[in-house]
CSV table of C-alpha atoms in Angstrom, one decimal:
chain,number,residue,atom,x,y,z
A,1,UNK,CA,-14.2,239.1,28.1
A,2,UNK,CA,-14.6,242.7,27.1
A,3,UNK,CA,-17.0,244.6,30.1
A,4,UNK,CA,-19.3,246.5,27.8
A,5,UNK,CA,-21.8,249.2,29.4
A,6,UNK,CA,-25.1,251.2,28.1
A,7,UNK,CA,-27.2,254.3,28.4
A,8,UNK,CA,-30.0,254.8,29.2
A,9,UNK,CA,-30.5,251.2,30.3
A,10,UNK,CA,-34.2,251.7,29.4
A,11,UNK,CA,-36.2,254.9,28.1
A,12,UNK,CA,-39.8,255.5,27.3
A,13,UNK,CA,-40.7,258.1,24.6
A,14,UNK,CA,-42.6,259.9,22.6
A,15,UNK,CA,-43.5,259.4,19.3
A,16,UNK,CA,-41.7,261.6,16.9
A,17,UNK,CA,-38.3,262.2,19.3
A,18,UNK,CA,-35.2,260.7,18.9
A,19,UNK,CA,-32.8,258.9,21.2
A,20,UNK,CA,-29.1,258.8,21.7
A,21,UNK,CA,-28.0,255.3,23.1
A,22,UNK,CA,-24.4,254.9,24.0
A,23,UNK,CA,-22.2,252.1,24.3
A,24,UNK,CA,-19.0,252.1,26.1
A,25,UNK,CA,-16.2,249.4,25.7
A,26,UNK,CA,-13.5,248.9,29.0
A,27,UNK,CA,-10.6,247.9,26.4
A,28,UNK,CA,-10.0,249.1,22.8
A,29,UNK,CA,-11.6,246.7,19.8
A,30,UNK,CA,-11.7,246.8,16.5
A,31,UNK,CA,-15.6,246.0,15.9
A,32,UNK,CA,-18.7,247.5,17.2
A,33,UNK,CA,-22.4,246.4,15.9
A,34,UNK,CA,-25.6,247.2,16.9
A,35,UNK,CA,-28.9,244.8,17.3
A,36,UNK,CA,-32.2,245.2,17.8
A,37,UNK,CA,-34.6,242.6,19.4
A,38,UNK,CA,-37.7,243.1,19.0
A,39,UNK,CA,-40.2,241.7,22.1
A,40,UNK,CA,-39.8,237.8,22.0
A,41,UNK,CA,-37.7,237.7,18.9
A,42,UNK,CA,-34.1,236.9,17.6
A,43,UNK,CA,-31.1,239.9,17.4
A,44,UNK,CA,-31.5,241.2,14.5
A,45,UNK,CA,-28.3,243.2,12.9
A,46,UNK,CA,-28.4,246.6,12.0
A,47,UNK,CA,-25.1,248.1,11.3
A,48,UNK,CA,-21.4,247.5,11.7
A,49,UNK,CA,-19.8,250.9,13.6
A,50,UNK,CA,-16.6,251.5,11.8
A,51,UNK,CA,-14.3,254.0,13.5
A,52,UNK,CA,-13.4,257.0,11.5
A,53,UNK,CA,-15.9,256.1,8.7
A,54,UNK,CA,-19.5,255.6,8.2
A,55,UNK,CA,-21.8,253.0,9.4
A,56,UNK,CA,-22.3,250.2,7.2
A,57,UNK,CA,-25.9,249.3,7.2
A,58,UNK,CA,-27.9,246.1,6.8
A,59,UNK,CA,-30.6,245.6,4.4
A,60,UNK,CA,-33.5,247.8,6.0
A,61,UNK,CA,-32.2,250.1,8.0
A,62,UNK,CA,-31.2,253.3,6.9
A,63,UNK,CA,-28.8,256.1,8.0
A,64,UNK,CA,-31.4,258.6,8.3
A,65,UNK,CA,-33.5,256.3,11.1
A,66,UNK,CA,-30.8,254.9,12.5
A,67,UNK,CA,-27.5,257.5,12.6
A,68,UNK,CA,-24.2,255.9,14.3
A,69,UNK,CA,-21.3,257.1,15.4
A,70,UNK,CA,-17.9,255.6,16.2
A,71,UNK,CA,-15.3,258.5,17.3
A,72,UNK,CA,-12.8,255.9,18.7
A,73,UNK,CA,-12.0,252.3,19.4
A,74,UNK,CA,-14.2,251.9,22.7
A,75,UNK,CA,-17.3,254.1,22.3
A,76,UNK,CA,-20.4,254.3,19.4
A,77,UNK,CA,-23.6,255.7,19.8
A,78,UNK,CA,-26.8,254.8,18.3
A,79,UNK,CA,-29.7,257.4,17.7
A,80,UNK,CA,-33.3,256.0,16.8
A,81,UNK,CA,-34.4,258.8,15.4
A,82,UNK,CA,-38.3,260.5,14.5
A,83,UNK,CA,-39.6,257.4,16.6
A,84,UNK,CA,-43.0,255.3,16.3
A,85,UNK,CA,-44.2,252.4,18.6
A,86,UNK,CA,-42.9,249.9,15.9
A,87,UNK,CA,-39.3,251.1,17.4
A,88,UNK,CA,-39.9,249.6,20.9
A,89,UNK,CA,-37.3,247.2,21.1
A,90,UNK,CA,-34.3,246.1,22.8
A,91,UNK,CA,-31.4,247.5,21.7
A,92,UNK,CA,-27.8,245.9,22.2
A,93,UNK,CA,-24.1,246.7,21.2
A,94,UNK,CA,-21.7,243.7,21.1
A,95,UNK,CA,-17.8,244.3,20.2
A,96,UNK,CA,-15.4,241.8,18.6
A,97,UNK,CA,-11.7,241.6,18.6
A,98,UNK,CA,-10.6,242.7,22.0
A,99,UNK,CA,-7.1,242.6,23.7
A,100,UNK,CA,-8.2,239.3,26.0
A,101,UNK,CA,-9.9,237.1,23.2
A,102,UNK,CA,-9.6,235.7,19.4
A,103,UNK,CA,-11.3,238.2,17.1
A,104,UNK,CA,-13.9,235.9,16.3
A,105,UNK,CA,-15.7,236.1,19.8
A,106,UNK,CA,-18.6,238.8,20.0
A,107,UNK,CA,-20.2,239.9,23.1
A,108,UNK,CA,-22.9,241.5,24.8
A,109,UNK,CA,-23.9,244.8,26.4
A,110,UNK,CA,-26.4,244.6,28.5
A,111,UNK,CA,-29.3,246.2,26.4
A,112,UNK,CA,-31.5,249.5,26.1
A,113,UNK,CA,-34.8,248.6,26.5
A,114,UNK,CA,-37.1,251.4,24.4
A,115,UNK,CA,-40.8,252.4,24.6
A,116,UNK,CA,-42.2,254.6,22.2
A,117,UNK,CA,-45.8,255.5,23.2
B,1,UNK,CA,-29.0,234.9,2.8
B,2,UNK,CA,-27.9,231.9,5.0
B,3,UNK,CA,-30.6,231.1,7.5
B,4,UNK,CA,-30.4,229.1,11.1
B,5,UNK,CA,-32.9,226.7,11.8
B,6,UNK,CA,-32.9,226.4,15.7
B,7,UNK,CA,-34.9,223.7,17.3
B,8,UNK,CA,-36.5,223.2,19.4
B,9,UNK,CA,-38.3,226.2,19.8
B,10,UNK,CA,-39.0,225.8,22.9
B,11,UNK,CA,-38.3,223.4,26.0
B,12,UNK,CA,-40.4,222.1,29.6
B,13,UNK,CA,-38.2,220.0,31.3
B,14,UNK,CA,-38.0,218.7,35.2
B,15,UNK,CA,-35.3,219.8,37.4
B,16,UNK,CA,-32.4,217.5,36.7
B,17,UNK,CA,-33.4,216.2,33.7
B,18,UNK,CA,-30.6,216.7,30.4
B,19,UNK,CA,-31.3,219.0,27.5
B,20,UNK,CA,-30.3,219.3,24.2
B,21,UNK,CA,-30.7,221.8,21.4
B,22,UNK,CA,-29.2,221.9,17.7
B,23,UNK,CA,-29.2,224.3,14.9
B,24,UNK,CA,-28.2,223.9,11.1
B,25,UNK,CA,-27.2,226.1,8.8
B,26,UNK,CA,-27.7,226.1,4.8
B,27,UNK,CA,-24.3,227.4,4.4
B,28,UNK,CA,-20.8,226.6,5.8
B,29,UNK,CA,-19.8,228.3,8.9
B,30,UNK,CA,-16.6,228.9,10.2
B,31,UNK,CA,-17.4,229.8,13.6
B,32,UNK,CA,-20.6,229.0,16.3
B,33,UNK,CA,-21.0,230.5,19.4
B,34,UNK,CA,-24.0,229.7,21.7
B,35,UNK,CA,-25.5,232.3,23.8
B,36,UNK,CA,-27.8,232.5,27.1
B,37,UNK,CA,-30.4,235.4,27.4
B,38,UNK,CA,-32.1,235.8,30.6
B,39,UNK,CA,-35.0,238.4,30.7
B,40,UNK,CA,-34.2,242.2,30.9
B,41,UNK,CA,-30.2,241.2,30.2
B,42,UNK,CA,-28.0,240.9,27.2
B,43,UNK,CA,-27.0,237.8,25.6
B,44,UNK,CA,-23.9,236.4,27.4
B,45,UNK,CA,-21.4,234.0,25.9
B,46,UNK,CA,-21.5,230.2,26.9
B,47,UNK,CA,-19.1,228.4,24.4
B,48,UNK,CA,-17.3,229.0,21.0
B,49,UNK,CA,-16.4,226.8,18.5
B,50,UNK,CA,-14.1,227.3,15.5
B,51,UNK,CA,-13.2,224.1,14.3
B,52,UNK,CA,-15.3,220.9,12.6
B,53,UNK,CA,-15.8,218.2,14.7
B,54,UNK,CA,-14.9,220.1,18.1
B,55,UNK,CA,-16.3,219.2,20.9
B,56,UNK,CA,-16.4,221.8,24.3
B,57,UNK,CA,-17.3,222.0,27.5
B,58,UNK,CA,-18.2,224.5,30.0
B,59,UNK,CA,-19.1,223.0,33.3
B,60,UNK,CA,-22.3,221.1,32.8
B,61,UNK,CA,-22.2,222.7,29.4
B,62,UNK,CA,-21.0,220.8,26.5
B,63,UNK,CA,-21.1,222.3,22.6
B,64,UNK,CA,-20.2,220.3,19.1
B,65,UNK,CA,-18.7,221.9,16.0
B,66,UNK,CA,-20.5,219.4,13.5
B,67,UNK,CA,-18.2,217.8,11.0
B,68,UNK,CA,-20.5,218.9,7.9
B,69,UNK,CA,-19.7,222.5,9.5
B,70,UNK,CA,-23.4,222.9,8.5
B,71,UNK,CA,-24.5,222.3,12.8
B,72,UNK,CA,-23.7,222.2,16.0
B,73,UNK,CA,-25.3,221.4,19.1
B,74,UNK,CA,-25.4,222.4,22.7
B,75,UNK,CA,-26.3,220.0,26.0
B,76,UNK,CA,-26.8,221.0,29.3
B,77,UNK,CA,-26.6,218.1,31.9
B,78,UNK,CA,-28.5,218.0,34.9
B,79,UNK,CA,-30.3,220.8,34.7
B,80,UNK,CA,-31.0,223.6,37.7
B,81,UNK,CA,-33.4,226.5,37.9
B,82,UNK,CA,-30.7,229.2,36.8
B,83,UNK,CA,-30.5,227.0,33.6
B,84,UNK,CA,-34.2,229.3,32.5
B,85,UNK,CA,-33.7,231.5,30.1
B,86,UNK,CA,-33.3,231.7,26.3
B,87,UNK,CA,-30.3,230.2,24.5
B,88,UNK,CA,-29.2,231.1,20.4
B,89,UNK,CA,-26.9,229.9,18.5
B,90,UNK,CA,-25.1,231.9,15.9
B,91,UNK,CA,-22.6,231.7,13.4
B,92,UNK,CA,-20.4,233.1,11.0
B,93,UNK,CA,-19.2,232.1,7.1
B,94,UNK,CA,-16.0,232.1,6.0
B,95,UNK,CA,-14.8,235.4,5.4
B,96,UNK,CA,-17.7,236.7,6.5
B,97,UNK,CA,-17.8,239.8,9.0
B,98,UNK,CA,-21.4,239.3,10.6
B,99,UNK,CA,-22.9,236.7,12.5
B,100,UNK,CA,-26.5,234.8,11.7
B,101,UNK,CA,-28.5,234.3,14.5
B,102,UNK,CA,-31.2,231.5,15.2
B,103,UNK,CA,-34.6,232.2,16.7
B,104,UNK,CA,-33.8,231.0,19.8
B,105,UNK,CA,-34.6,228.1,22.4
B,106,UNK,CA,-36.8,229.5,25.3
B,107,UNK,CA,-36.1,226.8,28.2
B,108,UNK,CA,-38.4,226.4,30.8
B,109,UNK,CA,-37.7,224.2,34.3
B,110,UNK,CA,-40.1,222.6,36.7
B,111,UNK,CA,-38.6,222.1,40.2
């Protein structure tokens, strides 16, 4: 499997800033997503990262919130931005379609755990 | 959209004993992967499945693509305390990019 790393492995913030989460892949693949999971809850998706193009965006979350990037094909970033308390969550980036594995596999990074105060 | 209806929610079992979680889908899936969550870690990968009917194993861990391509379950034989944690299934339609996950199955051991 793909070795997929995160920063900041957990934050605490204040309400109203934004965060820059980063997500970096050991081996080029061709998709990048982002969840969040809210305390005791499922993933939930929020966006497909597609490199060289905009984020494509699931129903409720919106560029302005929730900008991504994707400058190649083994990093994205995720910024929460202009954050409330409702934002504390977990937030994860899995990959599909890597070098070792069948394109329908998806794994796990290991998480950024947010606080918004 | 499609939905996964994971059961149960939520398992006490002693040391040893066998477990077994399902989930169902209202749509037909091409693909189900099961996933283990332990706390303050991302979900890691446990078993995938991509045909109907297949049946896989991964150590004590054994997963079933269900012929209706509707379900699929996952067993864990004699379980051990690093068993704890949260499992999900999820899965994917055909010709569909995203995945669908269930709620989750939080599994609990007694020694």
């Amino acid at each position: 499997s793909a070795v997929i790393s995160q920063k900041p492995s957990r934050d605490i913030c204040q309400r109203g800033t934004s965060l820059t989460i980063q997500c970096q892949v050991d081996s080029q693949v061709t998709m990048m997503f982002w969840y969040r999971q809210q305390p005791g809850q499922s993933l939930t998706l929020i966006a497909t990262a597609n490199q060289g193009s905009e984020a494509t965006y699931e129903s409720g979350f919106v560029i302005d919130k929730f900008p991504i990037s994707r400058p190649n094909l083994t990093f994205s970033t995720l910024t929460v931005s202009n954050m409330s308390p409702e934002d504390s969550s977990i937030y994860l980036c899995s990959v599909e379609g890597t070098r070792r594995v069948g394109t329908d596999t998806q794994y796990f990074g290991p998480g950024t755990r947010l606080t918004v105060l | 959209g499609q939905q996964l209806n994971q059961s149960p929610q939520s398992m006490f079992i002693q040391e040893g004993e066998d477990v077994s979680m399902n989930c169902t889908s209202s749509s037909i899936f091409n693909t189900w992967l099961w996933y283990k969550q332990e706390p303050g870690e991302g979900p890691v990968l446990l078993i995938a499945l991509y045909k109907a009917g297949e049946l896989t194993s991964n150590g004590r861990l054994t997963a079933q693509f269900g012929i209706t391509r509707k379900d699929s379950f996952l067993n864990i034989s004699a379980s051990i305390p690093s068993d704890v944690g949260i499992y999900f299934c999820a899965g994917r339609e055909q010709g569909a990019q995203k995945l669908v996950f269930g709620q989750g199955t939080r599994l609990t051991i007694n020694p």
